[in-house]
Tab-separated table of C-alpha atoms in Angstrom:
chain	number	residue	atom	x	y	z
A	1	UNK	CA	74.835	124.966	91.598
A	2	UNK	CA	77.145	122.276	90.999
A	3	UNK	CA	75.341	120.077	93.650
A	4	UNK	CA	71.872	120.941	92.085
A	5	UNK	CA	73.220	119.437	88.623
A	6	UNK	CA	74.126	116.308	90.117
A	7	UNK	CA	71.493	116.036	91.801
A	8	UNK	CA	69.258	115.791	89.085
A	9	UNK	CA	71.138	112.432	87.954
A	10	UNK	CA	70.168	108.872	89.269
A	11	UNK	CA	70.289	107.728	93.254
A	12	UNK	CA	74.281	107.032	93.057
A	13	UNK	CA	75.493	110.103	91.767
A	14	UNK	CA	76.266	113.132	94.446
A	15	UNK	CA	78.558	115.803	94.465
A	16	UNK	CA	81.958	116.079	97.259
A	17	UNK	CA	83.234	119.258	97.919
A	18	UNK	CA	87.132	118.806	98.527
A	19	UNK	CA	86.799	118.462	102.390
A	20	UNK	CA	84.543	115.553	101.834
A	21	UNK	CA	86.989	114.111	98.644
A	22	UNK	CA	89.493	113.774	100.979
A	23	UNK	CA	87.898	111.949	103.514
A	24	UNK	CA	86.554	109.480	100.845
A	25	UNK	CA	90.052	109.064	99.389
A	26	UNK	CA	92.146	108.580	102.278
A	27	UNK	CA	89.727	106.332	103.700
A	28	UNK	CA	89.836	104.053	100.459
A	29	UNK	CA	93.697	104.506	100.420
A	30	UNK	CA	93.599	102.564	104.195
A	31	UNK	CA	95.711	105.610	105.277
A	32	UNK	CA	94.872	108.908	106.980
A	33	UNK	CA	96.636	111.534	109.301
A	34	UNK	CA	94.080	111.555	112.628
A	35	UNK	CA	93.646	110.693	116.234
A	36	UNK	CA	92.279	107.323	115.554
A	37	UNK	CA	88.182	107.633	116.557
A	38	UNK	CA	84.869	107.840	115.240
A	39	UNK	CA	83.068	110.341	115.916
A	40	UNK	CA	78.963	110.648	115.522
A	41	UNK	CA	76.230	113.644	116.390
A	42	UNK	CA	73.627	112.223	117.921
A	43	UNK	CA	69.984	113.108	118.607
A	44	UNK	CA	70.351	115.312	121.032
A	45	UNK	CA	72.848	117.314	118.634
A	46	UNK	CA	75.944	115.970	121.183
A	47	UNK	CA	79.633	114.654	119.561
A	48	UNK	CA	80.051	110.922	120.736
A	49	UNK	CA	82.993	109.289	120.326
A	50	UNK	CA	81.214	106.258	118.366
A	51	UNK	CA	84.830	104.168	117.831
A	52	UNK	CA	88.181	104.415	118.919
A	53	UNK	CA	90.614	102.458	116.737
A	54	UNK	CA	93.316	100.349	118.235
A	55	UNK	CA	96.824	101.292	117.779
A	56	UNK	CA	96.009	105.216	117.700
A	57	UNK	CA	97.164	108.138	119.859
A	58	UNK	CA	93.256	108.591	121.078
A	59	UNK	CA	93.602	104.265	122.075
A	60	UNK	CA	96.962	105.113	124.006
A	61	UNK	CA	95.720	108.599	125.766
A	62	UNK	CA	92.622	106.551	127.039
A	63	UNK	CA	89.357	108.238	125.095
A	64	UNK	CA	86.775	105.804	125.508
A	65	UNK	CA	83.571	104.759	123.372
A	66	UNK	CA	80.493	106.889	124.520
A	67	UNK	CA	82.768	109.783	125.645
A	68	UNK	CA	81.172	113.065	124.661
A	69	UNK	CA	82.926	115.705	123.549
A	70	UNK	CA	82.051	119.100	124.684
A	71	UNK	CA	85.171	121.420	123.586
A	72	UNK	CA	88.019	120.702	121.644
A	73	UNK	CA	91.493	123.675	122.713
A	74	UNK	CA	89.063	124.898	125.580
A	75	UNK	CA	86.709	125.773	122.820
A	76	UNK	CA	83.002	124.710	123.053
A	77	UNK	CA	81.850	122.661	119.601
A	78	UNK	CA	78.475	123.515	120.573
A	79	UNK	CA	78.646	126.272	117.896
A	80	UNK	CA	81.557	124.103	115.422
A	81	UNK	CA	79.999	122.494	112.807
A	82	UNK	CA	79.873	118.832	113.191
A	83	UNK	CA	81.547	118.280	109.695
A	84	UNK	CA	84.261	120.447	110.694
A	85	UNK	CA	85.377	119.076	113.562
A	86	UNK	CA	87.443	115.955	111.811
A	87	UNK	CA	89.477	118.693	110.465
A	88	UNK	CA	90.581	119.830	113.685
A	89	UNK	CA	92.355	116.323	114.164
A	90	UNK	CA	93.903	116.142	111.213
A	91	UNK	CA	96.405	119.453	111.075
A	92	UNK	CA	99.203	117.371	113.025
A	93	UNK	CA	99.378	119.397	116.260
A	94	UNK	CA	98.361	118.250	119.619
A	95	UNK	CA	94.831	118.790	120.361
A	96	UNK	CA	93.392	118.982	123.687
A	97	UNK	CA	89.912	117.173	124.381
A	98	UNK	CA	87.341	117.968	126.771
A	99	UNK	CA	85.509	115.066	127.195
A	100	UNK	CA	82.447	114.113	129.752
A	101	UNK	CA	82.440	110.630	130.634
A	102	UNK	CA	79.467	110.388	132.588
A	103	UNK	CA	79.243	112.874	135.612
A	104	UNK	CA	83.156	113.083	134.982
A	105	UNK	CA	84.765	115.904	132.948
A	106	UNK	CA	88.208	114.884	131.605
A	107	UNK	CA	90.799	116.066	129.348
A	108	UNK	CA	93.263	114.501	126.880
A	109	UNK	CA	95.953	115.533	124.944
A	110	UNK	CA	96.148	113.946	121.831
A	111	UNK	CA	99.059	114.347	118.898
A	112	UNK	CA	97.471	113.305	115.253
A	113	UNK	CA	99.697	110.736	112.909
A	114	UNK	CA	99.355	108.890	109.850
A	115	UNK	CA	97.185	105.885	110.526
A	116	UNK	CA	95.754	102.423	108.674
A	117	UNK	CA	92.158	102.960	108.321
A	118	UNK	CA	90.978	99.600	110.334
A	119	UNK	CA	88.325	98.303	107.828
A	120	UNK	CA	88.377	94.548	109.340
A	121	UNK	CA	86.936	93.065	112.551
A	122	UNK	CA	87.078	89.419	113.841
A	123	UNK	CA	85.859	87.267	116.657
A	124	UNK	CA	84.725	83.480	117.517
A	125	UNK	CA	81.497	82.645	118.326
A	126	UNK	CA	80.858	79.586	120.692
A	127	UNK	CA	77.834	77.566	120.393
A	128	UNK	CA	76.534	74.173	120.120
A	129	UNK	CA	79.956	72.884	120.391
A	130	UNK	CA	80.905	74.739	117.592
A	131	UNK	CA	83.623	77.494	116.954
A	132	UNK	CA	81.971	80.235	114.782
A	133	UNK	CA	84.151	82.219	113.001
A	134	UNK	CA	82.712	86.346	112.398
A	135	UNK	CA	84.390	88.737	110.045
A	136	UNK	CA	83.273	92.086	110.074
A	137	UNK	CA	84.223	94.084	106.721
A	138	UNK	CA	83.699	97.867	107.140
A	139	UNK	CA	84.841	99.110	103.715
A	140	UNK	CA	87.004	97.610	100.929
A	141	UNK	CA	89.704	99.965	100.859
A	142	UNK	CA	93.187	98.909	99.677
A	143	UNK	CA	94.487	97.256	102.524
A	144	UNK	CA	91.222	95.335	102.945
A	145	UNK	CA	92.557	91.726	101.149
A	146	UNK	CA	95.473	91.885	103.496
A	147	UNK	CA	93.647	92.931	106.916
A	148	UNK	CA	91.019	89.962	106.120
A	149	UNK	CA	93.566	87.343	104.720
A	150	UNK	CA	95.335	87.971	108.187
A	151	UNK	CA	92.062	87.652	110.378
A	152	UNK	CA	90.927	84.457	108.379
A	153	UNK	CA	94.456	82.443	108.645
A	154	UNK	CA	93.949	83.587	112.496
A	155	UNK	CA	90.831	82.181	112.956
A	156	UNK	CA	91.822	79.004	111.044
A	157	UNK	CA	94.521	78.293	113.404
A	158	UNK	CA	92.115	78.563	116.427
A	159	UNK	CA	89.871	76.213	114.712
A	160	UNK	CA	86.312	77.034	113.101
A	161	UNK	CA	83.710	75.051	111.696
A	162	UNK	CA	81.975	77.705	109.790
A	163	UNK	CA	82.139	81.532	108.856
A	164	UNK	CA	79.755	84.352	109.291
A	165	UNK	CA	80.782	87.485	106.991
A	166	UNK	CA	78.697	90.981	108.078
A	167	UNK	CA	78.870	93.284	105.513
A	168	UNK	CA	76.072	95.440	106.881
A	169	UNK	CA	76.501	99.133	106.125
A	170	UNK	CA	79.392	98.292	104.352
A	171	UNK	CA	79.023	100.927	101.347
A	172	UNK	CA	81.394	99.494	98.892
A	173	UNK	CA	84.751	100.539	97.758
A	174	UNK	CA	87.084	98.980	95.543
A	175	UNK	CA	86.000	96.415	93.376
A	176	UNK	CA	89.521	94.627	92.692
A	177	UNK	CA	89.743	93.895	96.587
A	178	UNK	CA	86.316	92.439	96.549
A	179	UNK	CA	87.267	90.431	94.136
A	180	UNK	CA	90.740	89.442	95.507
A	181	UNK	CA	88.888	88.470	99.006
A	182	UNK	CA	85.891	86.386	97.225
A	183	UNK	CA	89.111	84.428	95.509
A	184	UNK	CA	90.160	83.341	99.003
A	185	UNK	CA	87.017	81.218	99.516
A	186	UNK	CA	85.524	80.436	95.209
A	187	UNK	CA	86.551	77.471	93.240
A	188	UNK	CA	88.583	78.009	90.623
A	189	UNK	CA	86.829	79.496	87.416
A	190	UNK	CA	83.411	79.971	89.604
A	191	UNK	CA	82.118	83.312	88.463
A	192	UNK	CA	82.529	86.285	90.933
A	193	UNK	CA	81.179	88.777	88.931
A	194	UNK	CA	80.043	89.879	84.888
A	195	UNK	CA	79.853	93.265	83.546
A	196	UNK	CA	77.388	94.122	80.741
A	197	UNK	CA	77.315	97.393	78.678
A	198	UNK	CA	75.454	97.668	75.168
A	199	UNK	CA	78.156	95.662	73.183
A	200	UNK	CA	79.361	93.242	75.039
A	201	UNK	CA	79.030	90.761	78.495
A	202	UNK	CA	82.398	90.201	80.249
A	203	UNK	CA	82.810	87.703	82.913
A	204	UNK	CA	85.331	87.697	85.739
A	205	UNK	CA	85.882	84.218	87.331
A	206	UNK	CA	88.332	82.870	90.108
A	207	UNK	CA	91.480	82.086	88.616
A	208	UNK	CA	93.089	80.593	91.684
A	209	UNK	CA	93.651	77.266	93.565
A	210	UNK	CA	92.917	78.596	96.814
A	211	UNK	CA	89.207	77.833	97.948
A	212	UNK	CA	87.269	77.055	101.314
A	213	UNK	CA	84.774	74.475	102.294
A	214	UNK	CA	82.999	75.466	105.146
A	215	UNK	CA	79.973	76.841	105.694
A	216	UNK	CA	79.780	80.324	105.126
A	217	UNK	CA	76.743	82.703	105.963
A	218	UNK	CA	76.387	86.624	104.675
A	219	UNK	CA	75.181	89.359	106.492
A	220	UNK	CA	73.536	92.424	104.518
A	221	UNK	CA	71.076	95.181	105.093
A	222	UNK	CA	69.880	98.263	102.936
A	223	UNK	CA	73.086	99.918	103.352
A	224	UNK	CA	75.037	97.042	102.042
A	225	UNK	CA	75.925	98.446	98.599
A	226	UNK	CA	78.135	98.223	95.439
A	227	UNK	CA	81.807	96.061	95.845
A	228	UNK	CA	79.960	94.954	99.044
A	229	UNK	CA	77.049	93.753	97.498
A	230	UNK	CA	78.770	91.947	94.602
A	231	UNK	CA	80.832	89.460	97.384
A	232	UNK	CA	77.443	88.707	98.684
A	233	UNK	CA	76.093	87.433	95.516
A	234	UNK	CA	79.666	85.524	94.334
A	235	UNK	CA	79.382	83.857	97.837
A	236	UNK	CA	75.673	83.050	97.069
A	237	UNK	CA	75.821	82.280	94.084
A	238	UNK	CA	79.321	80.771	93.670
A	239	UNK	CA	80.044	79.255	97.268
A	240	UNK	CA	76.578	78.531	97.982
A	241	UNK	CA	76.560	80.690	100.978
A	242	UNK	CA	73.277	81.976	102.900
A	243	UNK	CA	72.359	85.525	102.815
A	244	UNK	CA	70.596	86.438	105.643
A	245	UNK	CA	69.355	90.404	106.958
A	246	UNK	CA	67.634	92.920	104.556
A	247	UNK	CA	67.534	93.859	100.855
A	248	UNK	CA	70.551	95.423	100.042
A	249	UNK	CA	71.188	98.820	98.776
A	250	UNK	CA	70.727	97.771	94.739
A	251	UNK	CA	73.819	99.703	93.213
């Protein structure tokens, strides 16, 4: 019933049952208690181990991208459904995996603890003589500034001559990291975003000396929504940057 009602409401608004809360909030508190991968059900209705996060008991016990999971305990999934299976890496206790790795069936015992939530991704691109820089933002969750302040002072020291910043399916988060992160590259007083209700306009600007120079291009698509979408236009608008993919999502 309660999902009906808020239904009825605009595009944006959905109703979370309290399994689903919890995922949202510990993944915007850049904490959670897991094994450290990503996990996806693909077309054929088989759980695929999409990511697996450095630094995580899943990294260290070997599970590997493109493993498929087929029982979890000695318990077949087939039958599990695919929202609850998180949950079974999340109690603390050591689980044991059942995983086919191509004509390979392997097992792994894996002990859940309290993880960041890896939001950031970087890399240098090669070409034309030039060192491109790439930063990959997931989600802005609260350790977001810090993960990408670290990856762009890194790829400053190794020398690039321009930035590429892919914010594709990146659905948003929170807006005060956004903003923090579009700081590190605006002008001083250059407008990052305004808000508008029925009284009154309010404008948020850059109100720090920090600021880059290079040349910086965006990458969006129709999942690119919200906190995400609002760096994309300060860069644009602001930096002067190039924003290059789809339509975004339009929050």
């Amino acid at each position: 019933a309660i999902t009906g009602m808020y239904s009825s409401l605009d595009k944006y608004t959905s109703f979370l049952n309290e399994n689903e809360t919890k995922i949202l909030d510990d993944s915007l508190n850049g904490q959670y208690n897991g094994i450290g991968i990503k996990i996806l059900l693909n077309e054929e209705k088989k759980v695929i181990v999409q990511t697996v996060f450095d630094d995580s008991p899943a990294k260290e016990a070997g599970l590997m991208e493109n493993d498929e999971i087929t029982a979890i305990n000695d318990t077949d999934i087939s039958n599990i459904e695919f929202e609850r299976i998180n949950d079974t890496f999340k109690k603390g206790e050591e689980v044991k995996l059942t995983i086919k790795r191509g004509e390979e069936s392997l097992t792994f015992n894996v002990t859940p603890r309290d993880l960041l939530v890896t939001s950031v991704k970087s890399d240098i691109i090669s070409y034309n003589d030039q060192n491109i820089g790439y930063l990959r933002i997931e989600l802005f969750n609260s350790t977001s500034y810090k993960q990408v302040r670290k990856h762009i002072e890194e790829l400053e020291k190794k020398g690039i001559d321009s930035l590429i910043i892919d914010l594709r399916q990146n659905s948003g988060g929170y807006l005060s990291n956004c903003s923090k992160i579009a700081e590190m590259f605006l002008k001083k007083n250059k407008v990052i975003y305004r808000l508008k209700s029925k009284e009154s306009s309010e404008t948020y600007k850059d109100k720090t000396k920090e600021h880059r120079t290079y040349k910086i291009d965006v990458l969006i698509d129709n999942y690119s929504a919200s906190a995400s979408e609002v760096l994309a236009a300060a860069l644009k608008e602001s930096y002067g940057a190039k924003l290059i993919g789809m339509t975004s999502f339009g929050k």
